[in-house]
mmCIF file of C-alpha atoms in Angstrom:
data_model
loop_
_atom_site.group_PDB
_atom_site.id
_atom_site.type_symbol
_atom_site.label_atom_id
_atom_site.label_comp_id
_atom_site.label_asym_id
_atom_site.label_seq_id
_atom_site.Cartn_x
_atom_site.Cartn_y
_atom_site.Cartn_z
ATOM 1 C CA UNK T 1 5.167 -5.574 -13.933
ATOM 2 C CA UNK T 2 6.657 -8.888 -15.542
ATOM 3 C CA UNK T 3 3.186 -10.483 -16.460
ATOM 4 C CA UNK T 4 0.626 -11.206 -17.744
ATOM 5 C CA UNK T 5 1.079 -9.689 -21.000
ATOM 6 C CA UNK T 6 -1.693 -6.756 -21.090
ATOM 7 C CA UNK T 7 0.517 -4.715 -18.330
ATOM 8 C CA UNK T 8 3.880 -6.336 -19.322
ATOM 9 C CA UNK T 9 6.473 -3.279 -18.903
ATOM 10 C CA UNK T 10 4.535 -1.270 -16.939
ATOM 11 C CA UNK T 11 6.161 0.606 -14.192
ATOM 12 C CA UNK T 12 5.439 2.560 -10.977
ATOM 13 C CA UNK T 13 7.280 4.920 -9.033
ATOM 14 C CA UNK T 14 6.678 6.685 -5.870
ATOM 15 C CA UNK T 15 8.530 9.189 -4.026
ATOM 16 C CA UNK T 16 7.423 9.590 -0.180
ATOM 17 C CA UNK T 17 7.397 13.698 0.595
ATOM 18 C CA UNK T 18 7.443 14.840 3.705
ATOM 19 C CA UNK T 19 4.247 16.880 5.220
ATOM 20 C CA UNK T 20 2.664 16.436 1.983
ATOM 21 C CA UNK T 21 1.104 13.798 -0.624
ATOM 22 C CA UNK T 22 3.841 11.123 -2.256
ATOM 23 C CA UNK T 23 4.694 12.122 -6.040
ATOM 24 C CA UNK T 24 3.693 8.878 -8.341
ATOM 25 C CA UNK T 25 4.410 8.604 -11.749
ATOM 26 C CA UNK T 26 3.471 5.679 -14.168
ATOM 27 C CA UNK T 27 4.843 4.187 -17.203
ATOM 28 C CA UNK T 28 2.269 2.761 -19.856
ATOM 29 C CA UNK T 29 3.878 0.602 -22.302
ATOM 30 C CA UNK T 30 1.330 1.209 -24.978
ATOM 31 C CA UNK T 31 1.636 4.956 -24.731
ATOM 32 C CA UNK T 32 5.398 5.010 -24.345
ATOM 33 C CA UNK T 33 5.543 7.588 -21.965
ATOM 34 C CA UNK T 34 5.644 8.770 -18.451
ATOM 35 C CA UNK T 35 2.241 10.070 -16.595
ATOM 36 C CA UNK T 36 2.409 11.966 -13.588
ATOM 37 C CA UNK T 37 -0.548 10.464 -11.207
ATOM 38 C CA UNK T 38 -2.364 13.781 -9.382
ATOM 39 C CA UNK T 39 -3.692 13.765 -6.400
ATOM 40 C CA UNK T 40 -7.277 14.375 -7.670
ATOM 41 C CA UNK T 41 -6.588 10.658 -8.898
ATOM 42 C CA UNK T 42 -5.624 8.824 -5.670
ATOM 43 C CA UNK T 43 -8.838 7.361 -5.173
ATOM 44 C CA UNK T 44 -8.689 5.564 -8.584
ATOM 45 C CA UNK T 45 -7.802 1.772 -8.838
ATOM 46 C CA UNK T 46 -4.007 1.084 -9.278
ATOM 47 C CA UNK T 47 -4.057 -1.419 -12.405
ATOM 48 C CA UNK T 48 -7.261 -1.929 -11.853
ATOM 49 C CA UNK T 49 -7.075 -3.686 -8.614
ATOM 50 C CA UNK T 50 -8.608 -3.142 -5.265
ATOM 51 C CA UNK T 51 -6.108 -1.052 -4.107
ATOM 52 C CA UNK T 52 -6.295 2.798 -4.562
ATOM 53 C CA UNK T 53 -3.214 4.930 -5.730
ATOM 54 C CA UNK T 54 -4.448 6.480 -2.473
ATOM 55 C CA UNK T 55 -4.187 3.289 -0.547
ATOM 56 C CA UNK T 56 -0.025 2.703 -2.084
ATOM 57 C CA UNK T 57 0.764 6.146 -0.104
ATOM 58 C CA UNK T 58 3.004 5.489 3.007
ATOM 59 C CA UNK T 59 0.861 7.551 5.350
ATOM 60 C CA UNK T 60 2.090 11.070 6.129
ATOM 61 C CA UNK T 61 0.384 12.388 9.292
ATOM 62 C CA UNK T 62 -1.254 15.470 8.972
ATOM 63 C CA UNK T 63 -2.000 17.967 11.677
ATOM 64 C CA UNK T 64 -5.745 17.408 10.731
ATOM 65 C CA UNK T 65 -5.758 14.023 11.274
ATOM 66 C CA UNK T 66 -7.456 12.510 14.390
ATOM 67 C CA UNK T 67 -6.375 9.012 16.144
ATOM 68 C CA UNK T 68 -8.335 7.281 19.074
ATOM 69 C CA UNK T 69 -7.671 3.648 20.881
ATOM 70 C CA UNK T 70 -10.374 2.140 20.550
ATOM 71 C CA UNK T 71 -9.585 -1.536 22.394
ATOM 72 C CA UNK T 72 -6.702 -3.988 21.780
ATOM 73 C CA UNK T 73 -7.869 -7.503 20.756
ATOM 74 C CA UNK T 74 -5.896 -10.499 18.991
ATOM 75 C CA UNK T 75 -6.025 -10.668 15.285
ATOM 76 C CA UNK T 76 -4.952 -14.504 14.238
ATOM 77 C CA UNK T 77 -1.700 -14.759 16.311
ATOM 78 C CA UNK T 78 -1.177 -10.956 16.685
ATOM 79 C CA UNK T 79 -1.878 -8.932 20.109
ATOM 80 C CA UNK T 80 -3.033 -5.693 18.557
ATOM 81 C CA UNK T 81 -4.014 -2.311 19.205
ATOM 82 C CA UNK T 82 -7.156 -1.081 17.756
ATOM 83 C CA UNK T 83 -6.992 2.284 16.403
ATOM 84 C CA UNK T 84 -9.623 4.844 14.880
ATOM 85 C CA UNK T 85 -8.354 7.562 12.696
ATOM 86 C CA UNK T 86 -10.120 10.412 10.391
ATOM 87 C CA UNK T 87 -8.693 13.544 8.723
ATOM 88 C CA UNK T 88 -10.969 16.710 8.124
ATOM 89 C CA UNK T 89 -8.850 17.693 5.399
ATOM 90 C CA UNK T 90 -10.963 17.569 2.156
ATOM 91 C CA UNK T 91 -8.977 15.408 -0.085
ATOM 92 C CA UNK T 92 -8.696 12.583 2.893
ATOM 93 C CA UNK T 93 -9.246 9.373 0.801
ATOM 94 C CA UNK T 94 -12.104 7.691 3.236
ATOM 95 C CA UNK T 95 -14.446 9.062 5.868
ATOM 96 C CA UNK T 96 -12.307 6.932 8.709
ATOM 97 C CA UNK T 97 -9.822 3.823 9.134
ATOM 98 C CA UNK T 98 -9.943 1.144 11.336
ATOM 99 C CA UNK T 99 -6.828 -0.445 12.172
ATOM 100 C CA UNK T 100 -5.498 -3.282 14.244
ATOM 101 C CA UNK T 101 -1.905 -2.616 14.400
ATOM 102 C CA UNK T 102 0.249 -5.479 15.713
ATOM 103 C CA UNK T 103 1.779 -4.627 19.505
ATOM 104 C CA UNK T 104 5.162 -6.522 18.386
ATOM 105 C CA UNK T 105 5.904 -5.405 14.555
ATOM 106 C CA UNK T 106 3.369 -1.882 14.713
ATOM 107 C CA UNK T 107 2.144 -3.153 11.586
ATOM 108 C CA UNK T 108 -1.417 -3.099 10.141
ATOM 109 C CA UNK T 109 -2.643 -6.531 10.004
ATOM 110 C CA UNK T 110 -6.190 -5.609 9.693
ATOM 111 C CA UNK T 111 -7.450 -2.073 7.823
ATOM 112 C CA UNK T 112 -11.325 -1.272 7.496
ATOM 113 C CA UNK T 113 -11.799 1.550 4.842
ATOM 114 C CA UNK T 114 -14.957 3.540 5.497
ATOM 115 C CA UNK T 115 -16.616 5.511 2.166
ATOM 116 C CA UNK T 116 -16.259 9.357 2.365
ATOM 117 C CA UNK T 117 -19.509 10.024 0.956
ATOM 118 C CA UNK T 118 -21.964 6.865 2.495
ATOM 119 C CA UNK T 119 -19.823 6.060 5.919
ATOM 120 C CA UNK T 120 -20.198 2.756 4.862
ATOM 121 C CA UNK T 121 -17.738 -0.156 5.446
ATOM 122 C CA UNK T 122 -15.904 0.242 1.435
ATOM 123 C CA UNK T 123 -12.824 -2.369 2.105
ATOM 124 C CA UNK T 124 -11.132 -4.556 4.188
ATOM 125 C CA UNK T 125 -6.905 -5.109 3.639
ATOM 126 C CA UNK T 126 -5.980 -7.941 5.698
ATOM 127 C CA UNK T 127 -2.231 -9.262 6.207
ATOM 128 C CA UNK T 128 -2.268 -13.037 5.590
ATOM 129 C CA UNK T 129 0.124 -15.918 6.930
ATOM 130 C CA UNK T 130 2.959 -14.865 8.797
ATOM 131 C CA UNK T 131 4.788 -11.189 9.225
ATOM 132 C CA UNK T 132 8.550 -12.114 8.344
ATOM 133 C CA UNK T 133 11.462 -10.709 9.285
ATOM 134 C CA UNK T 134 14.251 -10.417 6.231
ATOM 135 C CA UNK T 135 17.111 -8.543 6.916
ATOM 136 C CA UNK T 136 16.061 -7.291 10.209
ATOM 137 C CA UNK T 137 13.103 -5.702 8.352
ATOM 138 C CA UNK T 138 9.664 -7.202 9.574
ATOM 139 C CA UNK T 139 8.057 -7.955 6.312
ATOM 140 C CA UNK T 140 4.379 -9.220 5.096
ATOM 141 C CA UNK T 141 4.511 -10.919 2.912
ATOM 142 C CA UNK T 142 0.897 -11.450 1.795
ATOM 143 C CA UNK T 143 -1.840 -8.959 1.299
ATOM 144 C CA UNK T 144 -5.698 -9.322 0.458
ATOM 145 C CA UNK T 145 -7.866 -6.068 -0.313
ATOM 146 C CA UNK T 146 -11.568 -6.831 -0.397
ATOM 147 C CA UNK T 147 -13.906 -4.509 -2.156
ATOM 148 C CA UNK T 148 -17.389 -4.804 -0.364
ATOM 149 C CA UNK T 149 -19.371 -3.341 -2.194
ATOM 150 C CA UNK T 150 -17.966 -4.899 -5.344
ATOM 151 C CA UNK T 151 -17.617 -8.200 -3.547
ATOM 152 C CA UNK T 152 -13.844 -8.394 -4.949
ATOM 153 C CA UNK T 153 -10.864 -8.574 -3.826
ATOM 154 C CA UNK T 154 -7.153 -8.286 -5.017
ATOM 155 C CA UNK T 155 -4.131 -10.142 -3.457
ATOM 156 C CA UNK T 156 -0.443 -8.592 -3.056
ATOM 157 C CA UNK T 157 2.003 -11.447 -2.400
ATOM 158 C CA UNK T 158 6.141 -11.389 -2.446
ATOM 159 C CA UNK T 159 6.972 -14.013 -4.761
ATOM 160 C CA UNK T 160 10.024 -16.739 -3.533
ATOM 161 C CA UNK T 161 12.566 -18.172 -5.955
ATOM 162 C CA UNK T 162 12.794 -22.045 -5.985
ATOM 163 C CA UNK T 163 14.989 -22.394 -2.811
ATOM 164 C CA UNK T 164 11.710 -20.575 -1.364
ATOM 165 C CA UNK T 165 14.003 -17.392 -1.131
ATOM 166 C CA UNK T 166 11.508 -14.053 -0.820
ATOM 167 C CA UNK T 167 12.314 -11.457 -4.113
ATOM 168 C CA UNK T 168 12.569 -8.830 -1.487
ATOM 169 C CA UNK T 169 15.695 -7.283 -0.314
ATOM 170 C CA UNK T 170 16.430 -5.000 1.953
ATOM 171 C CA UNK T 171 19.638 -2.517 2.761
ATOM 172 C CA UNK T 172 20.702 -2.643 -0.068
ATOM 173 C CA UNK T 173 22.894 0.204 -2.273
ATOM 174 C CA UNK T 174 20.887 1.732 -5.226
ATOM 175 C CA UNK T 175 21.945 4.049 -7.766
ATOM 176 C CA UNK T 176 19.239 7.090 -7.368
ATOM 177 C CA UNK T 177 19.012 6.982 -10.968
ATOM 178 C CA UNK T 178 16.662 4.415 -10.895
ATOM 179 C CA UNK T 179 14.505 6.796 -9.131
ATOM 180 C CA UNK T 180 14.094 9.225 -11.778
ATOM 181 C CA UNK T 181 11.081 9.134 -14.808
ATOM 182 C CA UNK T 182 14.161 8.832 -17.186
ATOM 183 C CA UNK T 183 14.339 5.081 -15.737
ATOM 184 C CA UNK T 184 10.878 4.336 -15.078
ATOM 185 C CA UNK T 185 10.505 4.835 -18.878
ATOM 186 C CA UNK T 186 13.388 2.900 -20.046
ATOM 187 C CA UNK T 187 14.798 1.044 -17.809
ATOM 188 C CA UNK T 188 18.058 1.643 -18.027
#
C-alpha cells in the first residue's frame, strides 16, 4: 500500500493452494514484522474495508460445495448466468452466494453474500464500468463491495498512469523471491 499514510508500507501476500485454503501473510509497518493470517480470521475485514480476507481467496472448489443455475439474465451490458452456490463445510465464509457470472469473460459481475448465521443478504460486490482485456487477460478494472447491514461500501479500482495506461500487467517474468515473507517484509 503506497497511501495514505496510516497503512503506508503495508504489504499482502497470498499464495493460492490447491484443494485447500490460500496461505496469506501480512506485513504491518508499525510492528515490523510478518503475521501469518489463519483461517479462523478470513471473515475479518482486510484493512478495514468491506472486503473479507475470506472474500481475497481465489475460490478453490471443494467437494462439499453445491452449485445450481438458477436463470441467466443481463447485468448492465453482460448476458449472464445466474448461479447459486453453498458449502456444508463448517468454516464456509457465508451461508450461500449469488452470482451472475458473465457468458463471454465467466467473470463475476454481480456477487450477493448471504450471512452464515441470519441468512440474510450481508453484501453485494458489483464489477463497475467495463471488463477490459490487457494482455489477452480480461480484466475489471473496478470493484464496489457494499456492506448492508453497515450501509458501507469499499471500492477496488486499477489505477492508470497519465497516458491512461492501467498499473496492471500481465505475463510477465518474476523472480519467486518476491513471493517469500523475506520480501513482503523488506522489500527487497
Amino acid at each position: 500500500f503506497k497511501s495514505p499514510a496510516s497503512v503506508k508500507g503495508t504489504r499482502f501476500l497470498q499464495i493460492q493452494r490447491e484443494g485447500r485454503d490460500d496461505d496469506q501473510w501480512i506485513y504491518l509497518p508499525a510492528l515490523g514484522r510478518v503475521r501469518r493470517i489463519a483461517s479462523s480470521e478470513g471473515n475479518s475485514s482486510f484493512m478495514g474495508s468491506d472486503f473479507t480476507y475470506d472474500d481475497m481467496q481465489i475460490e478453490n472448489d471443494d467437494s462439499n460445495s453445491k452449485h445450481v443455475l438458477l436463470r441467466e439474465e443481463k447485468v448492465g451490458d453482460y448476458e449472464c448466468y445466474v448461479l447459486e452456490s453453498s458449502s456444508a463445510a463448517e468454516d464456509a465464509s457465508y451461508s450461500k452466494l449469488i452470482s451472475w457470472i458473465t457468458k463471454d469473460h465467466f467473470i463475476p459481475v454481480k456477487v450477493e453474500f448471504y450471512n452464515k448465521k441470519s441468512g440474510k443478504l450481508e453484501k453485494i460486490m458489483t464489477v463497475e464500468g467495463k471488463i477490459e482485456q490487457i494482455n489477452g487477460i480480461y480484466t475489471v478494472m473496478t470493484t464496489r463491495m457494499k456492506n448492508i447491514e453497515d450501509d458501507h461500501q469499499t471500492v477496488l479500482e486499477i489505477m492508470r498512469n497519465k497516458n491512461g495506461i492501467p498499473y496492471i500487467e500481465f505475463n510477465k517474468k518474476v523472480n519467486p523471491a518476491r513471493f517469500t515473507q523475506h520480501y513482503l517484509q523488506t522489500g527487497k
